[in-house]
Amino acid sequence: AVPFALFRIPLPEVVTDTISDIGGIASAFGLILLGAQIRFPSMRRNRLPIAVAVVIKLILFPAAVLALAVALGCFSAAELGAIFILVSAPMSISSFIMASSMGPDGELAGQMVFVSTAFSLFTLLGGLYMMKCLGLL
C-alpha cells in the first residue's frame, strides 16, 4: 500500500470494488458471527449488567442528548432527528472485539451488543414516534 500511496498509483477498479464490498458487509457479518457465539444460559446470569447497559445506551443517553439539543434551540427538526438516530444506535460490534482481546469480559460485551441490536429497532422507532408526537420532527 505504501508504494501505491507514495507514487500515487491508482489501484485497479476490481480491487477497489472488492474492498468496498467487503467493507459494506463487515458489520452484518460480524453480527452473524457474534450471534453464532451467544450462549443464552450465560445471558440469564448476566441479565442485570446487560439490562443496565442497554437501558443507558438506548434510552437514557439518547434522551439526555436530545434534551440538551432541544434546550440549546439551535437545531432544525431534521438535525434533531439525525442527532437522535446517531446517539440511539446500538452498541458497536467493535466493542465486543476489543473486550474479547483485552480480557474475559468479551462474552458479556457480545451479549450487550446482541441485546442492544435487537432492542434498538423498538427504541429507534419509538423515539422517532415520540419526537413526532412532541412536534420535534
mmCIF file of C-alpha atoms in Angstrom:
data_model
loop_
_atom_site.group_PDB
_atom_site.id
_atom_site.type_symbol
_atom_site.label_atom_id
_atom_site.label_comp_id
_atom_site.label_asym_id
_atom_site.label_seq_id
_atom_site.Cartn_x
_atom_site.Cartn_y
_atom_site.Cartn_z
ATOM 1 C CA ALA A 1 0.000 0.000 0.000
ATOM 2 C CA VAL A 2 2.867 2.385 0.766
ATOM 3 C CA PRO A 3 4.291 2.452 -2.780
ATOM 4 C CA PHE A 4 0.809 2.992 -4.211
ATOM 5 C CA ALA A 5 0.237 5.911 -1.854
ATOM 6 C CA LEU A 6 3.706 7.453 -2.286
ATOM 7 C CA PHE A 7 3.751 7.296 -6.072
ATOM 8 C CA ARG A 8 0.001 7.908 -6.437
ATOM 9 C CA ILE A 9 -0.501 4.737 -8.419
ATOM 10 C CA PRO A 10 -4.230 4.062 -8.815
ATOM 11 C CA LEU A 11 -5.464 0.663 -7.746
ATOM 12 C CA PRO A 12 -7.330 -1.415 -10.321
ATOM 13 C CA GLU A 13 -11.100 -0.945 -10.176
ATOM 14 C CA VAL A 14 -11.602 -4.633 -9.369
ATOM 15 C CA VAL A 15 -9.521 -4.230 -6.199
ATOM 16 C CA THR A 16 -11.266 -1.058 -5.023
ATOM 17 C CA ASP A 17 -14.721 -2.530 -5.727
ATOM 18 C CA THR A 18 -13.872 -5.718 -3.834
ATOM 19 C CA ILE A 19 -12.552 -3.800 -0.839
ATOM 20 C CA SER A 20 -15.637 -1.570 -0.861
ATOM 21 C CA ASP A 21 -17.978 -4.574 -0.994
ATOM 22 C CA ILE A 22 -16.190 -6.316 1.868
ATOM 23 C CA GLY A 23 -16.347 -3.121 3.918
ATOM 24 C CA GLY A 24 -20.064 -2.870 3.246
ATOM 25 C CA ILE A 25 -20.837 -6.274 4.749
ATOM 26 C CA ALA A 26 -18.357 -6.147 7.639
ATOM 27 C CA SER A 27 -20.842 -5.110 10.346
ATOM 28 C CA ALA A 28 -23.535 -7.534 9.239
ATOM 29 C CA PHE A 29 -21.026 -10.377 9.016
ATOM 30 C CA GLY A 30 -19.680 -9.518 12.473
ATOM 31 C CA LEU A 31 -23.202 -9.646 13.925
ATOM 32 C CA ILE A 32 -23.807 -13.029 12.286
ATOM 33 C CA LEU A 33 -20.611 -14.394 13.810
ATOM 34 C CA LEU A 34 -21.487 -12.888 17.175
ATOM 35 C CA GLY A 35 -24.954 -14.448 17.056
ATOM 36 C CA ALA A 36 -23.417 -17.872 16.480
ATOM 37 C CA GLN A 37 -21.319 -17.410 19.617
ATOM 38 C CA ILE A 38 -24.102 -16.283 22.007
ATOM 39 C CA ARG A 39 -24.898 -18.672 24.848
ATOM 40 C CA PHE A 40 -28.335 -17.995 26.291
ATOM 41 C CA PRO A 41 -27.801 -19.688 29.697
ATOM 42 C CA SER A 42 -24.995 -17.260 30.484
ATOM 43 C CA MET A 43 -27.201 -14.367 29.350
ATOM 44 C CA ARG A 44 -29.580 -15.192 32.200
ATOM 45 C CA ARG A 45 -26.664 -14.952 34.621
ATOM 46 C CA ASN A 46 -25.635 -11.564 33.160
ATOM 47 C CA ARG A 47 -29.126 -10.110 32.772
ATOM 48 C CA LEU A 48 -28.672 -7.242 35.257
ATOM 49 C CA PRO A 49 -25.492 -5.752 33.726
ATOM 50 C CA ILE A 50 -26.909 -6.309 30.233
ATOM 51 C CA ALA A 51 -30.187 -4.581 31.144
ATOM 52 C CA VAL A 52 -28.415 -1.628 32.780
ATOM 53 C CA ALA A 53 -26.056 -1.132 29.837
ATOM 54 C CA VAL A 54 -28.823 -1.416 27.246
ATOM 55 C CA VAL A 55 -31.167 0.980 29.085
ATOM 56 C CA ILE A 56 -28.376 3.538 29.414
ATOM 57 C CA LYS A 57 -27.276 3.164 25.780
ATOM 58 C CA LEU A 58 -30.681 3.040 24.122
ATOM 59 C CA ILE A 59 -32.878 5.188 26.394
ATOM 60 C CA LEU A 60 -31.108 7.402 28.938
ATOM 61 C CA PHE A 61 -28.191 8.621 26.808
ATOM 62 C CA PRO A 62 -30.344 9.484 23.754
ATOM 63 C CA ALA A 63 -32.916 11.222 25.989
ATOM 64 C CA ALA A 64 -30.214 13.300 27.683
ATOM 65 C CA VAL A 65 -28.539 14.285 24.411
ATOM 66 C CA LEU A 66 -31.870 15.104 22.775
ATOM 67 C CA ALA A 67 -32.960 17.188 25.786
ATOM 68 C CA LEU A 68 -29.679 19.107 25.602
ATOM 69 C CA ALA A 69 -30.055 19.644 21.855
ATOM 70 C CA VAL A 70 -33.610 20.919 22.276
ATOM 71 C CA ALA A 71 -32.551 23.175 25.172
ATOM 72 C CA LEU A 72 -29.832 24.709 23.007
ATOM 73 C CA GLY A 73 -32.518 25.599 20.469
ATOM 74 C CA CYS A 74 -30.184 25.891 17.508
ATOM 75 C CA PHE A 75 -31.122 22.702 15.653
ATOM 76 C CA SER A 76 -33.773 22.204 12.993
ATOM 77 C CA ALA A 77 -36.203 19.287 13.088
ATOM 78 C CA ALA A 78 -34.125 17.307 10.591
ATOM 79 C CA GLU A 79 -30.969 17.931 12.609
ATOM 80 C CA LEU A 80 -32.694 16.814 15.822
ATOM 81 C CA GLY A 81 -33.788 13.624 14.064
ATOM 82 C CA ALA A 82 -30.256 12.974 12.858
ATOM 83 C CA ILE A 83 -28.829 13.623 16.323
ATOM 84 C CA PHE A 84 -31.334 11.216 17.846
ATOM 85 C CA ILE A 85 -30.563 8.482 15.325
ATOM 86 C CA LEU A 86 -26.819 8.868 15.815
ATOM 87 C CA VAL A 87 -26.925 8.639 19.611
ATOM 88 C CA SER A 88 -29.585 5.890 19.627
ATOM 89 C CA ALA A 89 -27.558 3.414 17.596
ATOM 90 C CA PRO A 90 -26.931 0.026 19.233
ATOM 91 C CA MET A 91 -23.589 -0.909 20.700
ATOM 92 C CA SER A 92 -20.908 -1.480 18.106
ATOM 93 C CA ILE A 93 -19.586 -4.910 17.201
ATOM 94 C CA SER A 94 -16.095 -3.466 17.617
ATOM 95 C CA SER A 95 -16.709 -3.141 21.374
ATOM 96 C CA PHE A 96 -17.111 -6.923 21.518
ATOM 97 C CA ILE A 97 -13.913 -7.448 19.563
ATOM 98 C CA MET A 98 -11.983 -5.044 21.787
ATOM 99 C CA ALA A 99 -13.357 -6.532 25.022
ATOM 100 C CA SER A 100 -12.558 -10.056 23.826
ATOM 101 C CA SER A 101 -8.983 -9.180 23.039
ATOM 102 C CA MET A 102 -8.449 -7.339 26.325
ATOM 103 C CA GLY A 103 -9.777 -9.877 28.792
ATOM 104 C CA PRO A 104 -12.528 -12.158 29.994
ATOM 105 C CA ASP A 105 -15.432 -9.733 29.538
ATOM 106 C CA GLY A 106 -15.767 -10.420 25.831
ATOM 107 C CA GLU A 107 -18.738 -12.710 26.336
ATOM 108 C CA LEU A 108 -20.631 -10.047 28.326
ATOM 109 C CA ALA A 109 -19.779 -7.384 25.754
ATOM 110 C CA GLY A 110 -21.050 -9.654 22.981
ATOM 111 C CA GLN A 111 -24.291 -10.227 24.846
ATOM 112 C CA MET A 112 -24.712 -6.471 25.280
ATOM 113 C CA VAL A 113 -24.174 -5.913 21.555
ATOM 114 C CA PHE A 114 -26.665 -8.667 20.741
ATOM 115 C CA VAL A 115 -29.396 -7.365 23.054
ATOM 116 C CA SER A 116 -28.880 -3.696 22.170
ATOM 117 C CA THR A 117 -29.082 -4.528 18.466
ATOM 118 C CA ALA A 118 -32.306 -6.474 18.992
ATOM 119 C CA PHE A 119 -33.964 -3.737 21.076
ATOM 120 C CA SER A 120 -32.694 -0.786 19.028
ATOM 121 C CA LEU A 121 -35.420 -1.439 16.457
ATOM 122 C CA PHE A 122 -38.060 -0.624 19.055
ATOM 123 C CA THR A 123 -36.245 2.245 20.764
ATOM 124 C CA LEU A 124 -35.339 3.972 17.492
ATOM 125 C CA LEU A 125 -38.870 3.735 16.101
ATOM 126 C CA GLY A 126 -40.435 4.589 19.455
ATOM 127 C CA GLY A 127 -38.133 7.557 19.960
ATOM 128 C CA LEU A 128 -38.791 8.937 16.497
ATOM 129 C CA TYR A 129 -42.529 8.482 17.020
ATOM 130 C CA MET A 130 -42.346 10.332 20.355
ATOM 131 C CA MET A 131 -40.352 13.126 18.722
ATOM 132 C CA LYS A 132 -43.056 13.383 16.052
ATOM 133 C CA CYS A 133 -45.804 13.497 18.693
ATOM 134 C CA LEU A 134 -43.936 16.211 20.633
ATOM 135 C CA GLY A 135 -43.556 18.289 17.489
ATOM 136 C CA LEU A 136 -39.778 17.963 17.359
ATOM 137 C CA LEU A 137 -39.839 16.415 13.867
#
